[in-house]
XYZ file of C-alpha atoms in Angstrom:
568
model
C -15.485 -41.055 -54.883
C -12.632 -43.622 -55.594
C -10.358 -40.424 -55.903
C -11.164 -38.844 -52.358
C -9.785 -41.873 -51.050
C -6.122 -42.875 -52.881
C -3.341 -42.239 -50.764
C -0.308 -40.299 -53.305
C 2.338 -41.392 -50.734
C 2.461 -44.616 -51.931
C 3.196 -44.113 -55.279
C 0.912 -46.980 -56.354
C -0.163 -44.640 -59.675
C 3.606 -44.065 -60.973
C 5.499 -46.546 -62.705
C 8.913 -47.143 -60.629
C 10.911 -47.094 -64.443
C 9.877 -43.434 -65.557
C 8.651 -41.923 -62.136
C 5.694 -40.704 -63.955
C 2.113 -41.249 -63.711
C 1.416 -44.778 -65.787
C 0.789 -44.154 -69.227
C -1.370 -47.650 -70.630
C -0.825 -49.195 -67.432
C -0.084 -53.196 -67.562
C 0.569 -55.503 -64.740
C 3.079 -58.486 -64.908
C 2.567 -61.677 -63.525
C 4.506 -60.443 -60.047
C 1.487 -57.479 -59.296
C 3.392 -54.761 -60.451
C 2.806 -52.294 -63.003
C 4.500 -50.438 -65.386
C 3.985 -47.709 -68.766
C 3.457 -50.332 -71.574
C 6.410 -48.646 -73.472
C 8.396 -48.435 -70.194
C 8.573 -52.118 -69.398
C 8.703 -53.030 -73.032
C 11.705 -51.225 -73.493
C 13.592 -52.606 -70.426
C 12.672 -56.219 -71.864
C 13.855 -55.545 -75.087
C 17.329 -54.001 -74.296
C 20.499 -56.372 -75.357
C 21.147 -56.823 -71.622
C 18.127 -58.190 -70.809
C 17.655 -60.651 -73.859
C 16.784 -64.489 -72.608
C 15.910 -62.675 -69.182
C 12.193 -61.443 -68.582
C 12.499 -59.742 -64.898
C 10.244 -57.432 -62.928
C 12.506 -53.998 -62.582
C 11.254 -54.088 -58.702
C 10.909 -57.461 -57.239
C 13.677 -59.304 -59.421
C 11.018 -61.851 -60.149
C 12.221 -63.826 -63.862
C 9.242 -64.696 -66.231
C 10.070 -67.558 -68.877
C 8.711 -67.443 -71.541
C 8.016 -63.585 -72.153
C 5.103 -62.512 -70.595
C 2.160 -61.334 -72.699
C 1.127 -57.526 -71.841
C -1.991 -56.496 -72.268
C -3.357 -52.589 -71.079
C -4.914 -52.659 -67.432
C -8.291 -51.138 -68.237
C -9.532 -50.808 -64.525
C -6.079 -49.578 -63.236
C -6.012 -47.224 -66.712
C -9.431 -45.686 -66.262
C -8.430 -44.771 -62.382
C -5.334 -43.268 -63.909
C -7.635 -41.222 -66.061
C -9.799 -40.073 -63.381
C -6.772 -38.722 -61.479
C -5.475 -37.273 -64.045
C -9.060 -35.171 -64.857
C -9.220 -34.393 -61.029
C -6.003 -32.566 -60.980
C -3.775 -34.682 -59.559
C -0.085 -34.658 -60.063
C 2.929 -35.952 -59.251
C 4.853 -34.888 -56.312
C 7.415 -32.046 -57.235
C 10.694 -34.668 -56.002
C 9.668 -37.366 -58.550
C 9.498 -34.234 -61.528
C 12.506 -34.501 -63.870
C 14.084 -31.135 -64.136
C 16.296 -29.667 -66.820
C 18.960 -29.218 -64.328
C 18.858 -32.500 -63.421
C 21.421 -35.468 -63.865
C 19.178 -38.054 -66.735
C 19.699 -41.590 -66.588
C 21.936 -42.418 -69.314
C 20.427 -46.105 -69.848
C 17.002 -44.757 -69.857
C 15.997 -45.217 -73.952
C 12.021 -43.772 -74.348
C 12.092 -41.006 -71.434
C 15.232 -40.020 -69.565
C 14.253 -40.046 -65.841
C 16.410 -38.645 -63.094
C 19.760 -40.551 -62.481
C 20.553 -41.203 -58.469
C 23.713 -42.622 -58.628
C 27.112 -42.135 -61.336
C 30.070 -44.929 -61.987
C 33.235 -43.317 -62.447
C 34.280 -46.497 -63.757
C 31.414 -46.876 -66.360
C 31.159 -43.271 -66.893
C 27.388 -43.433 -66.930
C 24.816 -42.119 -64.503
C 21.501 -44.603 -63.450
C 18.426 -43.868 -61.875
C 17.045 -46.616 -59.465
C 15.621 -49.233 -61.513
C 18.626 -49.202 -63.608
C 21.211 -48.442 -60.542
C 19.809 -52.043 -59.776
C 20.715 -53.670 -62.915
C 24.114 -52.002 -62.989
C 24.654 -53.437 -59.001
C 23.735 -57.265 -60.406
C 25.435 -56.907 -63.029
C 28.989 -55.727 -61.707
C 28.475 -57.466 -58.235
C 31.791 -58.057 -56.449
C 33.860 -55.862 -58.429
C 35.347 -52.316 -57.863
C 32.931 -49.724 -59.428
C 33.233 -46.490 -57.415
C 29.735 -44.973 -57.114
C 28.743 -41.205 -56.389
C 26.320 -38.786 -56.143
C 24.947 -38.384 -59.697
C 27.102 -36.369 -61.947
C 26.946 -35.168 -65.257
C 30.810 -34.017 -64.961
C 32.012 -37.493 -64.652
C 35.446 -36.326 -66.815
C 36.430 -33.922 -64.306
C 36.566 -36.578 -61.777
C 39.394 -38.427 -63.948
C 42.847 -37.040 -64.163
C 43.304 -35.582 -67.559
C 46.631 -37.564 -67.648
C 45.910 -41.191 -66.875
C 42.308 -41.551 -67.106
C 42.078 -42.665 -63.424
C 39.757 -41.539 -60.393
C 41.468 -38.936 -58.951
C 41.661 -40.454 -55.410
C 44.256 -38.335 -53.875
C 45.216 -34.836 -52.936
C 48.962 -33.461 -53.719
C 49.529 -30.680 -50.948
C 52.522 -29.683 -51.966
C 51.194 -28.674 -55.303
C 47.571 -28.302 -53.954
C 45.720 -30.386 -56.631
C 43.994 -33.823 -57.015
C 45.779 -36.400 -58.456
C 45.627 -40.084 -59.682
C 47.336 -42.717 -57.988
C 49.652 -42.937 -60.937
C 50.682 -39.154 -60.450
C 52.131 -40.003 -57.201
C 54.866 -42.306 -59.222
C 55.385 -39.437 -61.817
C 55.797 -35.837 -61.417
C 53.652 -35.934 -57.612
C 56.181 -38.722 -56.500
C 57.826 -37.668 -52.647
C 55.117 -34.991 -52.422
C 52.497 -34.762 -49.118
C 49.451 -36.402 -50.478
C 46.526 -37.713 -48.777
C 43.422 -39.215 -49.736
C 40.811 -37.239 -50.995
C 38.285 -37.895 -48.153
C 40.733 -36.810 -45.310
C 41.909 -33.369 -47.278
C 38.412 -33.063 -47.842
C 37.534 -33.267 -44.023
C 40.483 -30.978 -43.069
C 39.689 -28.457 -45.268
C 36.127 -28.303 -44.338
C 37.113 -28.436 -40.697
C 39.441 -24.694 -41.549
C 36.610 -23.322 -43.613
C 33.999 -23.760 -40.528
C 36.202 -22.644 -38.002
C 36.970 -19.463 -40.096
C 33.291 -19.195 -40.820
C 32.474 -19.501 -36.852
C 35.771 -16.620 -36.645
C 34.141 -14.652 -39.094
C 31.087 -14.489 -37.455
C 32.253 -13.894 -34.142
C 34.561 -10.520 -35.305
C 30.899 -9.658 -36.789
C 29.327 -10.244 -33.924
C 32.026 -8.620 -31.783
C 31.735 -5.685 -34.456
C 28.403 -4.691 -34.199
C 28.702 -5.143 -30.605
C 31.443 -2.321 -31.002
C 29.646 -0.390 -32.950
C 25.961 -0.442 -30.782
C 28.633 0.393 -27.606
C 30.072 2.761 -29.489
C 26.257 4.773 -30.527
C 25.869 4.774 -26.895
C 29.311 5.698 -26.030
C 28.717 9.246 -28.551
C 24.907 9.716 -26.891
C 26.552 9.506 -23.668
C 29.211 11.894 -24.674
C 26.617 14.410 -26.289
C 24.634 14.875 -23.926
C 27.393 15.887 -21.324
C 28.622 18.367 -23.965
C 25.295 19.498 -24.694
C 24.662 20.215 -20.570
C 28.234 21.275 -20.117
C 27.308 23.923 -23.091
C 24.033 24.684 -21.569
C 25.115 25.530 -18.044
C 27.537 28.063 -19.504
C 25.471 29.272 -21.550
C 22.853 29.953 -18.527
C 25.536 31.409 -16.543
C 26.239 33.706 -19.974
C 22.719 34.665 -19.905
C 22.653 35.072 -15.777
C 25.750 37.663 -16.338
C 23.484 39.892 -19.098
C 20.678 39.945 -16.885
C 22.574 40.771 -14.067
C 24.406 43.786 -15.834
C 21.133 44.503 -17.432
C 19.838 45.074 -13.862
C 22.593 47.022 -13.138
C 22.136 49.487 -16.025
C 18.529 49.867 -15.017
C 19.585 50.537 -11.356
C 21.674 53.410 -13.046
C 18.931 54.744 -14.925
C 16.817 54.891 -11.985
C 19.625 56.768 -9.956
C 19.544 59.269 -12.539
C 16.070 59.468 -12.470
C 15.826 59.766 -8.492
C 18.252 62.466 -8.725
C 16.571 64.155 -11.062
C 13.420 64.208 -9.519
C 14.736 65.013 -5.978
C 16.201 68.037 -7.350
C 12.674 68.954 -9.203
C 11.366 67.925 -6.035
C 13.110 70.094 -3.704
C 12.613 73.273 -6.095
C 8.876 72.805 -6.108
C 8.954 72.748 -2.228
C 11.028 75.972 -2.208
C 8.330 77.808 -4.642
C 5.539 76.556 -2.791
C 7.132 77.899 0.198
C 7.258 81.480 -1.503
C 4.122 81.455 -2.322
C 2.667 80.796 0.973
C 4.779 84.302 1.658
C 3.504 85.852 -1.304
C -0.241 85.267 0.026
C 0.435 86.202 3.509
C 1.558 89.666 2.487
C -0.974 90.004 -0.236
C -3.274 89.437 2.566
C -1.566 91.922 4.696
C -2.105 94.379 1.679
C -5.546 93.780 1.100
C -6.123 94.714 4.702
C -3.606 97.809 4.537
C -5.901 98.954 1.396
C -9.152 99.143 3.731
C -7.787 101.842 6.120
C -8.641 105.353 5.811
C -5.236 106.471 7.960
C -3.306 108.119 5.270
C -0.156 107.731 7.284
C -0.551 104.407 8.912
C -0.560 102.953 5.091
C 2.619 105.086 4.547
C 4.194 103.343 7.492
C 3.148 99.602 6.910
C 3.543 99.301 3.034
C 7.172 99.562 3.450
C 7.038 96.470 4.991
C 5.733 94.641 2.385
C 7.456 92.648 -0.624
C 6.852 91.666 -3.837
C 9.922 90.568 -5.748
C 9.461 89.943 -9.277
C 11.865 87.030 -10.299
C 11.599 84.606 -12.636
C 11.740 80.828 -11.142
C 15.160 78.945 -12.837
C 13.477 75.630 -14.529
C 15.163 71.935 -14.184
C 17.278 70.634 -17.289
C 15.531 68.036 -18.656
C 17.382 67.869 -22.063
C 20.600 66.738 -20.355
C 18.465 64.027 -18.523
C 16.828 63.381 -21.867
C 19.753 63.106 -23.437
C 21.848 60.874 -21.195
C 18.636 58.656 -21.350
C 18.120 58.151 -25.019
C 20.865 59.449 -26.626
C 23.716 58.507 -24.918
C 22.683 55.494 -22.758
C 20.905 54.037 -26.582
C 23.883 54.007 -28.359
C 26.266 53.074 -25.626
C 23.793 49.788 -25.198
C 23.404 49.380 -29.280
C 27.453 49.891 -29.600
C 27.578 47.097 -25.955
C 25.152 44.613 -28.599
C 27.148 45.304 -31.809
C 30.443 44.525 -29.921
C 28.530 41.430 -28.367
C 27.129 39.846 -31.256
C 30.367 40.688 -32.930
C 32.189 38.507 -30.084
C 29.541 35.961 -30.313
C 29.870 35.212 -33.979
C 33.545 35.143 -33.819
C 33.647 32.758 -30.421
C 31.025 30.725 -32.272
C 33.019 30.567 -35.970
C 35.982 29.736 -33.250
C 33.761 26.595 -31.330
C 32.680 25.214 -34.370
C 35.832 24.971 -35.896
C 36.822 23.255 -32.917
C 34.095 20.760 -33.095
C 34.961 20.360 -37.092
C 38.738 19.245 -35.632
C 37.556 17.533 -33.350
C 36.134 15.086 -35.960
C 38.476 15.172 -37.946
C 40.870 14.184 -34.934
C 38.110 11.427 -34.395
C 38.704 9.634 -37.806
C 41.828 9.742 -37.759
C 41.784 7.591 -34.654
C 39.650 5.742 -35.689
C 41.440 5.024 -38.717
C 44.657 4.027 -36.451
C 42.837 1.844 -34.270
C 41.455 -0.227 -37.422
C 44.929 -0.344 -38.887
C 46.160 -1.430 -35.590
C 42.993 -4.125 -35.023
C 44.423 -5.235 -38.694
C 48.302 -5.747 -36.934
C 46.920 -6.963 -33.645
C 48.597 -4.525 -31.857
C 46.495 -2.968 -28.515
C 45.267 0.308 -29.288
C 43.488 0.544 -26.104
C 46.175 0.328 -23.588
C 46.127 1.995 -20.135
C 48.134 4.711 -19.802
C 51.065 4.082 -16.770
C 52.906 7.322 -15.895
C 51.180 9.970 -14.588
C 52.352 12.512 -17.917
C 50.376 9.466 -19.190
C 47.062 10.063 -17.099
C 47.886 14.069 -17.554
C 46.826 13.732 -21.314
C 43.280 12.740 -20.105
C 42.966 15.747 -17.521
C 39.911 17.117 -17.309
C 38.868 20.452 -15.112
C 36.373 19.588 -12.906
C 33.986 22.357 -10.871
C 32.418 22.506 -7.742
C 28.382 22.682 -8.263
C 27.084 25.072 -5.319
C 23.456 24.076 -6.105
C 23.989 20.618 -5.333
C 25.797 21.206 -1.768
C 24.941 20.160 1.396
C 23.606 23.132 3.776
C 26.576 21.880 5.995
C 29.616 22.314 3.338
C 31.386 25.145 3.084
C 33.549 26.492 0.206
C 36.526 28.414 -0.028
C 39.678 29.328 -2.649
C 36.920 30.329 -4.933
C 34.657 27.133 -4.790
C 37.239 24.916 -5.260
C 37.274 24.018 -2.067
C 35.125 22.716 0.621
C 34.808 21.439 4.080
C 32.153 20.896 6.639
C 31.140 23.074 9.628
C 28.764 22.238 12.718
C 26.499 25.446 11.469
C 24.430 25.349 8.240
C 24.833 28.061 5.583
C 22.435 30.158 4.052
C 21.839 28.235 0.816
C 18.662 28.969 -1.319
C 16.743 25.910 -1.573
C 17.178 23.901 -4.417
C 16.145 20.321 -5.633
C 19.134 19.280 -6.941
C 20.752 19.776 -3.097
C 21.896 16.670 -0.681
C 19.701 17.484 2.197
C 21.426 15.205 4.809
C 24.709 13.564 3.503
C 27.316 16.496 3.735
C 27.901 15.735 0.079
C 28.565 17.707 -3.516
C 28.729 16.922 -6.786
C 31.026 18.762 -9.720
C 28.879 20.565 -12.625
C 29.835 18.655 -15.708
C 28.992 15.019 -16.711
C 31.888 12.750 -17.833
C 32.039 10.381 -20.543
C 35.080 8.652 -22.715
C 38.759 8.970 -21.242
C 39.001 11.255 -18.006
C 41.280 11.654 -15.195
C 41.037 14.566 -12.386
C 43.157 14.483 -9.023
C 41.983 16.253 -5.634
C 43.116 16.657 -2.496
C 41.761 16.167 1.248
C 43.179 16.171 5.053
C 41.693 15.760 8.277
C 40.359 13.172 10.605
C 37.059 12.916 9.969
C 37.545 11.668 6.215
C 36.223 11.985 3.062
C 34.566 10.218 0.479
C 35.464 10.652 -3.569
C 33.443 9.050 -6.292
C 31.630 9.445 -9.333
C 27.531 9.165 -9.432
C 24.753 9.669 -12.056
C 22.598 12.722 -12.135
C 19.319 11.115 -10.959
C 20.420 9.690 -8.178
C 18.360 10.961 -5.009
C 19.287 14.330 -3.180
C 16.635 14.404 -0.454
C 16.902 12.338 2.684
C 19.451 9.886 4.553
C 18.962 6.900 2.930
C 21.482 4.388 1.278
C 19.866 5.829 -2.329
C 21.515 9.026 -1.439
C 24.915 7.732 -0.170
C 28.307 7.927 -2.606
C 28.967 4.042 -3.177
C 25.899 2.814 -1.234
C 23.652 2.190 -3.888
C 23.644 1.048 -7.767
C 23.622 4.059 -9.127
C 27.405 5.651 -7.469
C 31.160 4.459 -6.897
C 33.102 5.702 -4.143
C 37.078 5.510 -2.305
C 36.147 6.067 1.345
C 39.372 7.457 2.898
C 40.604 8.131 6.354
C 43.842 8.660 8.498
C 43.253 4.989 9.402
C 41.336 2.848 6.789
C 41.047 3.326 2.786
C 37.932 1.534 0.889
C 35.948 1.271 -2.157
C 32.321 1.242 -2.140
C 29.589 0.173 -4.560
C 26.026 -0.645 -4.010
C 26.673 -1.180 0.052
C 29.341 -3.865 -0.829
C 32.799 -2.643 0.464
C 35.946 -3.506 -0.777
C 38.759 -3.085 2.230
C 42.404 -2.164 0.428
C 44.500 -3.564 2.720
C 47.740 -3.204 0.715
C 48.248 0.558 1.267
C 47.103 3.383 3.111
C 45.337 6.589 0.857
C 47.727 9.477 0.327
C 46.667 12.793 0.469
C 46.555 13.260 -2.711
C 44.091 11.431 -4.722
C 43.603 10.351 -8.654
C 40.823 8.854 -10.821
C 40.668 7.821 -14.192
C 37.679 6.906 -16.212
C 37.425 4.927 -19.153
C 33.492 4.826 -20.206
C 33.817 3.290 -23.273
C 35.909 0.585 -21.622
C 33.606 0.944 -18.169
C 35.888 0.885 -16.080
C 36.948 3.325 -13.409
C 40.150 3.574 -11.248
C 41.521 5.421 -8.318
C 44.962 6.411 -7.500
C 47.330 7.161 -4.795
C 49.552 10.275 -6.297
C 52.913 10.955 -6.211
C 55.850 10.723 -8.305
C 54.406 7.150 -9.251
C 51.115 6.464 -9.778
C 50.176 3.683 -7.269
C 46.557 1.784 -7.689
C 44.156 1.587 -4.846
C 41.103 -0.155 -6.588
C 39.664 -1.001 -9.566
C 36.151 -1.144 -10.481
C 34.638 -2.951 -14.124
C 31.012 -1.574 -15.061
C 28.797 -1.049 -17.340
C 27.712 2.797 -17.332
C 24.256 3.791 -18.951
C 25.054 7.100 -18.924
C 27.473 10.213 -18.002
C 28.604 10.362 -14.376
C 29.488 13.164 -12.417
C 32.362 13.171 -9.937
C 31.364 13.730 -6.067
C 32.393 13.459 -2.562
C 31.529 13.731 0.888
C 33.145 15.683 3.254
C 33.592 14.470 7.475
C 33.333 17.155 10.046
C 37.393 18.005 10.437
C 38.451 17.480 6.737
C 38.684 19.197 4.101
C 39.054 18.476 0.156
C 39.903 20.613 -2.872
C 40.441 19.921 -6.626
C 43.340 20.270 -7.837
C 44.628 22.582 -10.761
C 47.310 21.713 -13.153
């Protein structure tokens, strides 16, 4: 059908006055067509009297043209119409749309306003208004149907300008009145400097949001990391807690058993003593049975007085003081150990949580003086300098046994340890370095930390931090402080000092390690730094990373030294 095969992108089936579908389509002399009423109208306006054009081509018609309906184009039109077609949505006049203010029968959509004219025209009619006004100074814009606004209020001119001093658009004829000596520049270039401030802010704003939830995703990870080496500091203690009850549980049941051997021994002994006497008892009953038998009147007289039968009774064990020690006293001496236990437990636990409630509280509050410091741009992050600084981050690090070497030996209650040429009799564990004579500390560390040790000796020491998974088992780099991605580590000897980080060394050239050692750790800020301690606090390296999760300090320990952590 005819209909299957009209193209709507031309716009051959709209009439260019009204933007509508034609309405008794007629066709000039020039090919085009219009609405009857449409192109009736624009010929019989006072501007176009004596002058018969074609709204599109310009094309002048003397005399008038006669217009008579297209019935071919007008029974297309009709089919279209009954197939559903409609006009595109852009050529649809909408209420909130600027009209045409020549535009007599059907207000169509205006694309241009004169702030001279004070009228808004749609294309056919923008046209007319160009011809008519050629050559002279009619400012067009964007069509408007606040064209006053645009004027000033005072002079009825185009307000041109901007005043900056008073930050308002003015006329030209404001600038010789109350304006005059003031900063004012055309309306174009305030226009473009003011849109150049409101895009950079809006690119600022957007960065401090992007740099803001940044922040806040590092600091969720930052807390995770932090809870979890709470929650395993909290665990081993509590495993050692529950280690120390079984142990003094197996100490009260050695007890018990004492008791019990005793007991029995004694039971024991005086069943072995009454057997004994009864074995005598049966001998001479024997003896008298055989004594009975003889008719010798006088030989019975002589060898009954050799026989004995003593009637005693046989003094029983006390049970009811065993008894009693057993469930009387031992009971209630247990029942008054749990009272007094649970009793502790609940208070120590009222005591940890308040703690923990303080500790959040403490938390906003800093957090609260870091945002009103962000808001002053002053550094609430700054490094502390001194070592009292460094002293408010101190943290009490221990010595893990399980994780030691076979080679390392400890001393000044585990706080201490250095390496012999004999292994020690370690139970076997998983978490243990089999090869590197190495140990790590027990708790995780995550947010602000600083711990100091000391070493001596010439066969050096290593001290760094690593995360829990790294490997235990074996010689290879993967087990090594600093030699793989998982650990950071000073290396320090009587000679040489040098950091080390996933086999790439850093040589420190500048100064030799003291004997006494410090490291601080910022996680959040991932970055961790080592120390050489004295009464300044002089900086041997500093490392920038990224950690995933909590790390636990470490070293290694050369035949000939020795290291220990240090208490303050």
């Amino acid at each position: 059908m005819a209909a299957a095969t009209i193209s709507i992108e031309q716009d051959q089936f709209c009439c260019s006055v009204c933007l509508e579908i034609l309405r008794d389509p007629v066709t000039i002399p020039c090919g085009h067509s219009y609405c009857l009423d449409c192109i009736e109208d624009y010929w019989n306006r006072a501007k176009q009297k004596g002058q018969y054009s074609c709204p599109q081509c310009r094309q002048e018609f003397s005399p008038r043209p006669l217009l008579s309906r297209n019935t071919v184009l007008g029974e297309v039109v009709e089919k279209l119409q009954h197939s559903g077609f409609q006009v595109p949505p852009q050529n649809v006049s909408k209420a909130e749309e600027v009209k045409c203010s020549e535009c007599t029968v059907r207000k169509t959509k205006a694309v241009k306003s004169c702030l001279v004219c004070l009228e808004s025209y749609c294309g056919a009619h923008l046209r007319v208004h160009e011809d008519r006004f050629h050559g002279k100074a009619h400012m067009l814009i964007p069509a408007s149907d606040q064209l006053r606004e645009k004027l000033c209020p005072q002079h009825d001119k185009v307000l041109r300008l901007y005043c900056r001093t008073d930050q308002q658009c003015v006329c030209s004829q404001c600038l010789k009145g109350r304006h005059k000596g003031h900063d004012a520049v055309t309306i174009v270039d305030e226009r473009a400097a003011q849109q150049k401030n409101l895009q950079e802010s809006s690119l600022k704003s957007l960065q401090k949001m992007k740099d803001a939830e940044k922040e806040i995703r590092y600091v969720v990870r930052y807390i995770k990391h932090s809870t979890e080496a709470v929650v395993e500091e909290s665990e081993r203690i509590f495993s050692k807690l529950i280690r120390s009850i079984e142990k003094q549980s197996g100490e009260v049941k050695e007890q018990i058993r004492g008791q019990q051997r005793a007991a029995v021994s004694q039971a024991e002994e005086l069943l072995e003593k009454i057997q004994r006497e009864t074995v005598e008892l049966r001998r001479s009953d024997a003896e008298l049975e055989k004594l009975c038998r003889t008719e010798d009147h006088l030989h019975f007289l002589q060898k009954c007085k050799s026989l004995h039968f003593p009637v005693k009774s046989v003094e029983m064990p006390d049970t009811d003081a065993l008894q009693y020690l057993m469930y009387k006293t031992m009971r209630g001496a247990l029942a008054d150990l749990k009272d007094s236990l649970d009793e502790t437990l609940e208070k120590d636990f009222d005591r940890i949580s308040e703690k923990v409630m303080s500790l959040k509280e403490t938390s906003n509050q800093i957090t609260s003086e870091k945002a009103k410091a962000k808001n002053t741009d002053h550094s609430y992050n700054s490094e502390p300098k001194t070592r009292a600084d460094f002293l408010q981050y101190y943290n009490e690090v221990t010595l893990d046994p399980t994780t030691a070497n076979p080679y390392l030996s400890f001393f000044n209650g585990h706080r201490g340890v250095t390496t012999r040429l004999e292994p020690q009799t370690y139970p076997e564990n998983p978490q243990r370095f089999t090869s590197w004579a190495q140990v790590l500390c027990k708790a995780g560390m995550a947010g602000r930390c600083y711990w100091e040790v000391e070493w001596a000796g010439n066969g050096g020491v290593s001290i760094g931090v690593c995360y829990k998974n790294m490997n235990r088992s074996g010689g290879g780099s993967d087990c090594k402080l600093g030699h793989n991605s998982k650990s950071w580590s000073l290396d320090c000897s009587p000679s040489s000092c040098s950091f080390q980080h996933k086999k790439e060394s850093v040589t420190i050239t500048d100064t030799k390690c003291s004997s006494r050692i410090g490291l601080f750790l910022d996680f959040r800020a991932g970055t961790l730094a080592v120390y050489n301690v004295s009464d300044t606090m002089v900086l041997l390296h500093k490392v920038k990373a990224t950690f995933t999760q909590p790390v636990y300090p470490g070293f290694w320990v050369g035949l000939g030294s020795t290291l220990q952590l240090c208490s303050l």
